Amino acid sequence: MKRMAFVSSLLALLVAAGCDGQRPDPKSALHVAGARTFSSFDPLSPGEKLTPAHAIKLEQVELAQVLNVYAAISGRSIIRAANLPDAQITFSNQTPMTSVEVLQALDTVLAAQGVTMVFLGTQYVKAVPAREAHLEPGPVVELKPEQLPDSSSFLIYIVKLKNVKASQALPALAAFAKLPNSIISIGSGGNAPSSKAGLPNLPASLFGTKDDLLILRDYSSNVRRMLQVLEKMEER
């Protein structure tokens, strides 16, 4: 009961801090337009109120309650997979954070417990076991590599290779992959995927290209490292 009361107090605090009253940024990486929803890939909003340091103190809180907090911050409806782990979440913010930074932190904390949050369109976010995240049609994010959050926020990122073949890049990138089946190669240097599972929102033209492409389906922080490695390989 005490934990439930604390989560209720936390939700009230987050609303008071502005997490529930912001306007969505039209430049959101998920192209949010008109809906009062937010994602882990949204840019910082000028003048946004911050959640104070130490305002979030989760101590062995049940997953369902943490997902309620996530829903309140993002403004999105949560879709829960049936086979989520029975996780207990612990987290405390040591510095002031924006609502997007709180979402990124929760993504990372939940991922550490085997739960991946997958944004679906502008209204929903789905909580799935990490091992099944690659089966979901996650958001295709087009931010520059340096703009990707250093968090365990699930995304799909498409890379067109210039000087490196996919067959050369795959072994180097595999060491940075966190999720299973997270790297797909398409084109002359790699085989087309045998299944488009988890990729229904990608253009069909990608699967007939002669260029070498990589589709990365992993956490943002892992994709950032992969892109840094690719940049060095392309320079050689």
mmCIF file of C-alpha atoms in Angstrom:
data_model
loop_
_atom_site.group_PDB
_atom_site.id
_atom_site.type_symbol
_atom_site.label_atom_id
_atom_site.label_comp_id
_atom_site.label_asym_id
_atom_site.label_seq_id
_atom_site.Cartn_x
_atom_site.Cartn_y
_atom_site.Cartn_z
ATOM 1 C CA MET A 1 0.000 0.000 0.000
ATOM 2 C CA LYS A 2 2.841 2.373 0.832
ATOM 3 C CA ARG A 3 4.413 1.776 -2.569
ATOM 4 C CA MET A 4 1.114 2.443 -4.336
ATOM 5 C CA ALA A 5 0.682 5.651 -2.349
ATOM 6 C CA PHE A 6 4.193 6.723 -3.272
ATOM 7 C CA VAL A 7 3.613 6.084 -6.973
ATOM 8 C CA SER A 8 0.417 8.145 -6.781
ATOM 9 C CA SER A 9 2.383 10.962 -5.165
ATOM 10 C CA LEU A 10 5.065 10.651 -7.841
ATOM 11 C CA LEU A 11 2.484 10.908 -10.604
ATOM 12 C CA ALA A 12 1.089 14.072 -9.018
ATOM 13 C CA LEU A 13 4.594 15.515 -8.765
ATOM 14 C CA LEU A 14 5.371 14.778 -12.409
ATOM 15 C CA VAL A 15 2.156 16.441 -13.513
ATOM 16 C CA ALA A 16 2.992 19.474 -11.381
ATOM 17 C CA ALA A 17 6.480 19.566 -12.904
ATOM 18 C CA GLY A 18 4.956 19.878 -16.339
ATOM 19 C CA CYS A 19 5.233 16.340 -17.685
ATOM 20 C CA ASP A 20 1.513 16.285 -18.393
ATOM 21 C CA GLY A 21 1.108 19.816 -19.670
ATOM 22 C CA GLN A 22 3.683 20.222 -22.415
ATOM 23 C CA ARG A 23 2.975 20.693 -26.060
ATOM 24 C CA PRO A 24 4.486 18.081 -28.356
ATOM 25 C CA ASP A 25 7.406 19.285 -30.432
ATOM 26 C CA PRO A 26 6.552 19.292 -34.171
ATOM 27 C CA LYS A 27 10.134 18.222 -34.880
ATOM 28 C CA SER A 28 9.781 15.018 -32.912
ATOM 29 C CA ALA A 29 11.699 12.096 -34.385
ATOM 30 C CA LEU A 30 8.420 10.198 -34.425
ATOM 31 C CA HIS A 31 6.641 12.994 -36.288
ATOM 32 C CA VAL A 32 4.106 13.634 -33.524
ATOM 33 C CA ALA A 33 1.521 16.074 -34.854
ATOM 34 C CA GLY A 34 -1.376 17.338 -32.818
ATOM 35 C CA ALA A 35 -1.415 14.575 -30.203
ATOM 36 C CA ARG A 36 -0.337 15.313 -26.642
ATOM 37 C CA THR A 37 2.129 12.445 -26.517
ATOM 38 C CA PHE A 38 5.877 12.217 -26.101
ATOM 39 C CA SER A 39 8.653 9.779 -26.882
ATOM 40 C CA SER A 40 12.223 9.137 -25.804
ATOM 41 C CA PHE A 41 13.404 10.610 -29.109
ATOM 42 C CA ASP A 42 11.806 14.051 -28.814
ATOM 43 C CA PRO A 43 14.129 17.105 -28.684
ATOM 44 C CA LEU A 44 14.276 19.305 -25.621
ATOM 45 C CA SER A 45 11.505 21.882 -25.409
ATOM 46 C CA PRO A 46 12.558 25.480 -24.567
ATOM 47 C CA GLY A 47 11.413 26.552 -21.132
ATOM 48 C CA GLU A 48 10.353 23.072 -20.122
ATOM 49 C CA LYS A 49 9.922 22.517 -16.396
ATOM 50 C CA LEU A 50 12.247 19.987 -14.805
ATOM 51 C CA THR A 51 11.522 17.150 -12.447
ATOM 52 C CA PRO A 52 13.631 18.031 -9.361
ATOM 53 C CA ALA A 53 16.581 15.899 -8.316
ATOM 54 C CA HIS A 54 15.621 13.004 -6.018
ATOM 55 C CA ALA A 55 11.927 13.468 -6.865
ATOM 56 C CA ILE A 56 11.794 9.974 -8.356
ATOM 57 C CA LYS A 57 12.575 7.310 -5.779
ATOM 58 C CA LEU A 58 11.477 3.865 -6.860
ATOM 59 C CA GLU A 59 12.417 1.108 -4.408
ATOM 60 C CA GLN A 60 11.463 -2.400 -5.496
ATOM 61 C CA VAL A 61 8.300 -1.088 -7.166
ATOM 62 C CA GLU A 62 6.151 -3.509 -9.146
ATOM 63 C CA LEU A 63 6.402 -3.302 -12.919
ATOM 64 C CA ALA A 64 2.720 -2.419 -13.367
ATOM 65 C CA GLN A 65 3.119 0.705 -11.229
ATOM 66 C CA VAL A 66 6.213 1.816 -13.128
ATOM 67 C CA LEU A 67 4.330 1.400 -16.411
ATOM 68 C CA ASN A 68 1.621 3.662 -14.997
ATOM 69 C CA VAL A 69 4.280 6.316 -14.376
ATOM 70 C CA TYR A 70 5.561 5.816 -17.933
ATOM 71 C CA ALA A 71 2.051 6.285 -19.318
ATOM 72 C CA ALA A 72 1.541 9.491 -17.341
ATOM 73 C CA ILE A 73 4.807 11.023 -18.563
ATOM 74 C CA SER A 74 4.476 10.001 -22.217
ATOM 75 C CA GLY A 75 0.729 10.572 -22.490
ATOM 76 C CA ARG A 76 0.542 7.239 -24.315
ATOM 77 C CA SER A 77 -1.548 4.148 -23.656
ATOM 78 C CA ILE A 78 0.538 1.193 -22.519
ATOM 79 C CA ILE A 79 0.105 -2.165 -24.252
ATOM 80 C CA ARG A 80 1.518 -4.973 -22.123
ATOM 81 C CA ALA A 81 2.751 -8.231 -23.601
ATOM 82 C CA ALA A 82 1.370 -11.265 -21.807
ATOM 83 C CA ASN A 83 4.784 -12.718 -20.944
ATOM 84 C CA LEU A 84 6.540 -9.811 -19.228
ATOM 85 C CA PRO A 85 8.980 -10.731 -16.452
ATOM 86 C CA ASP A 86 7.921 -10.274 -12.835
ATOM 87 C CA ALA A 87 10.340 -7.397 -12.284
ATOM 88 C CA GLN A 88 10.844 -5.118 -9.287
ATOM 89 C CA ILE A 89 12.146 -1.673 -10.305
ATOM 90 C CA THR A 90 14.565 0.514 -8.347
ATOM 91 C CA PHE A 91 15.598 3.984 -9.567
ATOM 92 C CA SER A 92 16.311 7.453 -8.179
ATOM 93 C CA ASN A 93 17.184 10.543 -10.216
ATOM 94 C CA GLN A 94 20.273 12.317 -8.884
ATOM 95 C CA THR A 95 19.892 15.384 -11.120
ATOM 96 C CA PRO A 96 16.958 17.444 -12.457
ATOM 97 C CA MET A 97 15.470 15.838 -15.569
ATOM 98 C CA THR A 98 13.110 16.771 -18.373
ATOM 99 C CA SER A 99 10.177 14.493 -19.083
ATOM 100 C CA VAL A 100 11.949 13.059 -22.142
ATOM 101 C CA GLU A 101 15.043 12.357 -20.033
ATOM 102 C CA VAL A 102 12.837 10.582 -17.490
ATOM 103 C CA LEU A 103 11.438 8.400 -20.279
ATOM 104 C CA GLN A 104 14.980 7.622 -21.446
ATOM 105 C CA ALA A 105 15.991 6.724 -17.901
ATOM 106 C CA LEU A 106 12.972 4.470 -17.460
ATOM 107 C CA ASP A 107 13.736 2.815 -20.822
ATOM 108 C CA THR A 108 17.204 1.994 -19.508
ATOM 109 C CA VAL A 109 16.047 0.826 -16.082
ATOM 110 C CA LEU A 110 13.340 -1.385 -17.595
ATOM 111 C CA ALA A 111 15.747 -2.810 -20.184
ATOM 112 C CA ALA A 112 18.063 -3.845 -17.356
ATOM 113 C CA GLN A 113 15.153 -5.944 -16.063
ATOM 114 C CA GLY A 114 14.439 -7.508 -19.458
ATOM 115 C CA VAL A 115 11.584 -5.192 -20.504
ATOM 116 C CA THR A 116 11.758 -3.151 -23.729
ATOM 117 C CA MET A 117 9.481 -0.204 -24.456
ATOM 118 C CA VAL A 118 8.505 0.056 -28.143
ATOM 119 C CA PHE A 119 6.802 3.219 -29.404
ATOM 120 C CA LEU A 120 3.932 2.542 -31.807
ATOM 121 C CA GLY A 121 2.721 5.545 -33.786
ATOM 122 C CA THR A 122 1.746 8.567 -31.703
ATOM 123 C CA GLN A 123 -0.683 7.024 -29.232
ATOM 124 C CA TYR A 124 0.801 3.817 -27.880
ATOM 125 C CA VAL A 125 3.904 2.267 -26.366
ATOM 126 C CA LYS A 126 4.223 -1.480 -26.007
ATOM 127 C CA ALA A 127 6.091 -3.213 -23.186
ATOM 128 C CA VAL A 128 7.604 -6.484 -24.416
ATOM 129 C CA PRO A 129 10.260 -8.940 -23.253
ATOM 130 C CA ALA A 130 13.637 -7.745 -24.528
ATOM 131 C CA ARG A 131 14.258 -11.000 -26.387
ATOM 132 C CA GLU A 132 11.162 -10.312 -28.539
ATOM 133 C CA ALA A 133 11.749 -6.621 -29.289
ATOM 134 C CA HIS A 134 13.120 -7.330 -32.768
ATOM 135 C CA LEU A 135 9.724 -8.783 -33.725
ATOM 136 C CA GLU A 136 8.002 -5.441 -33.108
ATOM 137 C CA PRO A 137 7.528 -2.669 -35.733
ATOM 138 C CA GLY A 138 9.467 -0.096 -33.757
ATOM 139 C CA PRO A 139 9.979 3.543 -34.747
ATOM 140 C CA VAL A 140 12.272 4.323 -37.678
ATOM 141 C CA VAL A 141 14.374 7.153 -36.249
ATOM 142 C CA GLU A 142 16.205 9.543 -38.597
ATOM 143 C CA LEU A 143 18.130 11.631 -36.079
ATOM 144 C CA LYS A 144 21.826 12.252 -36.623
ATOM 145 C CA PRO A 145 23.982 9.732 -34.746
ATOM 146 C CA GLU A 146 25.136 12.328 -32.224
ATOM 147 C CA GLN A 147 21.505 13.226 -31.494
ATOM 148 C CA LEU A 148 20.502 9.700 -30.541
ATOM 149 C CA PRO A 149 19.918 9.393 -26.796
ATOM 150 C CA ASP A 150 22.484 7.405 -24.843
ATOM 151 C CA SER A 151 19.762 5.206 -23.396
ATOM 152 C CA SER A 152 18.155 1.809 -23.860
ATOM 153 C CA SER A 153 15.372 3.234 -26.027
ATOM 154 C CA PHE A 154 14.416 0.823 -28.805
ATOM 155 C CA LEU A 155 14.604 2.076 -32.380
ATOM 156 C CA ILE A 156 15.121 1.117 -36.001
ATOM 157 C CA TYR A 157 17.912 2.913 -37.859
ATOM 158 C CA ILE A 158 18.690 2.526 -41.568
ATOM 159 C CA VAL A 159 22.250 3.054 -42.836
ATOM 160 C CA LYS A 160 23.313 3.270 -46.478
ATOM 161 C CA LEU A 161 26.911 2.103 -46.778
ATOM 162 C CA LYS A 162 29.296 3.950 -49.069
ATOM 163 C CA ASN A 163 32.795 2.493 -48.931
ATOM 164 C CA VAL A 164 32.227 -0.592 -46.792
ATOM 165 C CA LYS A 165 30.427 -3.774 -47.739
ATOM 166 C CA ALA A 166 27.785 -5.121 -45.404
ATOM 167 C CA SER A 167 29.743 -8.365 -45.159
ATOM 168 C CA GLN A 168 32.682 -6.365 -43.780
ATOM 169 C CA ALA A 169 30.619 -4.296 -41.380
ATOM 170 C CA LEU A 170 28.550 -7.083 -39.814
ATOM 171 C CA PRO A 171 31.341 -8.741 -37.766
ATOM 172 C CA ALA A 172 32.477 -5.378 -36.400
ATOM 173 C CA LEU A 173 28.977 -4.307 -35.384
ATOM 174 C CA ALA A 174 27.903 -7.620 -33.883
ATOM 175 C CA ALA A 175 30.053 -6.976 -30.814
ATOM 176 C CA PHE A 176 27.939 -3.904 -29.991
ATOM 177 C CA ALA A 177 24.528 -5.539 -30.468
ATOM 178 C CA LYS A 178 22.484 -6.032 -27.327
ATOM 179 C CA LEU A 179 19.289 -7.548 -28.691
ATOM 180 C CA PRO A 180 18.996 -10.769 -30.722
ATOM 181 C CA ASN A 181 18.743 -10.539 -34.528
ATOM 182 C CA SER A 182 19.250 -6.774 -34.320
ATOM 183 C CA ILE A 183 21.342 -6.304 -37.495
ATOM 184 C CA ILE A 184 19.921 -6.947 -40.972
ATOM 185 C CA SER A 185 21.936 -6.481 -44.168
ATOM 186 C CA ILE A 186 20.345 -5.794 -47.549
ATOM 187 C CA GLY A 187 21.946 -5.417 -50.972
ATOM 188 C CA SER A 188 24.943 -6.619 -52.890
ATOM 189 C CA GLY A 189 27.077 -7.190 -49.800
ATOM 190 C CA GLY A 190 24.502 -9.014 -47.744
ATOM 191 C CA ASN A 191 21.482 -11.236 -48.020
ATOM 192 C CA ALA A 192 17.963 -9.874 -48.014
ATOM 193 C CA PRO A 193 16.058 -10.821 -44.867
ATOM 194 C CA SER A 194 14.092 -14.024 -45.185
ATOM 195 C CA SER A 195 11.262 -12.405 -43.255
ATOM 196 C CA LYS A 196 10.054 -8.854 -42.789
ATOM 197 C CA ALA A 197 8.850 -9.635 -39.266
ATOM 198 C CA GLY A 198 9.037 -6.470 -37.234
ATOM 199 C CA LEU A 199 9.644 -4.370 -40.371
ATOM 200 C CA PRO A 200 6.179 -3.675 -41.846
ATOM 201 C CA ASN A 201 6.679 0.102 -41.740
ATOM 202 C CA LEU A 202 9.751 0.091 -44.002
ATOM 203 C CA PRO A 203 9.447 0.972 -47.708
ATOM 204 C CA ALA A 204 9.163 -2.093 -49.933
ATOM 205 C CA SER A 205 11.782 -0.554 -52.241
ATOM 206 C CA LEU A 206 14.449 -1.229 -49.618
ATOM 207 C CA PHE A 207 14.167 -4.942 -50.201
ATOM 208 C CA GLY A 208 15.081 -4.647 -53.890
ATOM 209 C CA THR A 209 17.964 -2.202 -53.628
ATOM 210 C CA LYS A 210 21.398 -2.784 -55.169
ATOM 211 C CA ASP A 211 23.033 -0.629 -52.527
ATOM 212 C CA ASP A 212 24.409 -2.087 -49.340
ATOM 213 C CA LEU A 213 22.096 -1.194 -46.470
ATOM 214 C CA LEU A 214 22.097 -2.045 -42.804
ATOM 215 C CA ILE A 215 18.947 -2.029 -40.703
ATOM 216 C CA LEU A 216 19.804 -1.728 -37.024
ATOM 217 C CA ARG A 217 17.105 -2.735 -34.511
ATOM 218 C CA ASP A 218 18.516 -2.221 -31.064
ATOM 219 C CA TYR A 219 18.772 0.179 -28.160
ATOM 220 C CA SER A 220 19.725 3.745 -28.999
ATOM 221 C CA SER A 221 22.992 3.648 -27.039
ATOM 222 C CA ASN A 222 24.073 0.469 -28.843
ATOM 223 C CA VAL A 223 23.147 1.907 -32.244
ATOM 224 C CA ARG A 224 25.191 5.024 -31.441
ATOM 225 C CA ARG A 225 28.268 2.848 -30.869
ATOM 226 C CA MET A 226 27.618 0.930 -34.083
ATOM 227 C CA LEU A 227 27.377 4.161 -36.068
ATOM 228 C CA GLN A 228 30.616 5.449 -34.544
ATOM 229 C CA VAL A 229 32.370 2.250 -35.644
ATOM 230 C CA LEU A 230 30.833 2.500 -39.129
ATOM 231 C CA GLU A 231 32.009 6.102 -39.459
ATOM 232 C CA LYS A 232 35.605 5.053 -38.784
ATOM 233 C CA MET A 233 35.350 2.119 -41.187
ATOM 234 C CA GLU A 234 33.969 4.367 -43.960
ATOM 235 C CA GLU A 235 36.893 6.770 -43.511
ATOM 236 C CA ARG A 236 39.487 4.076 -44.202
#
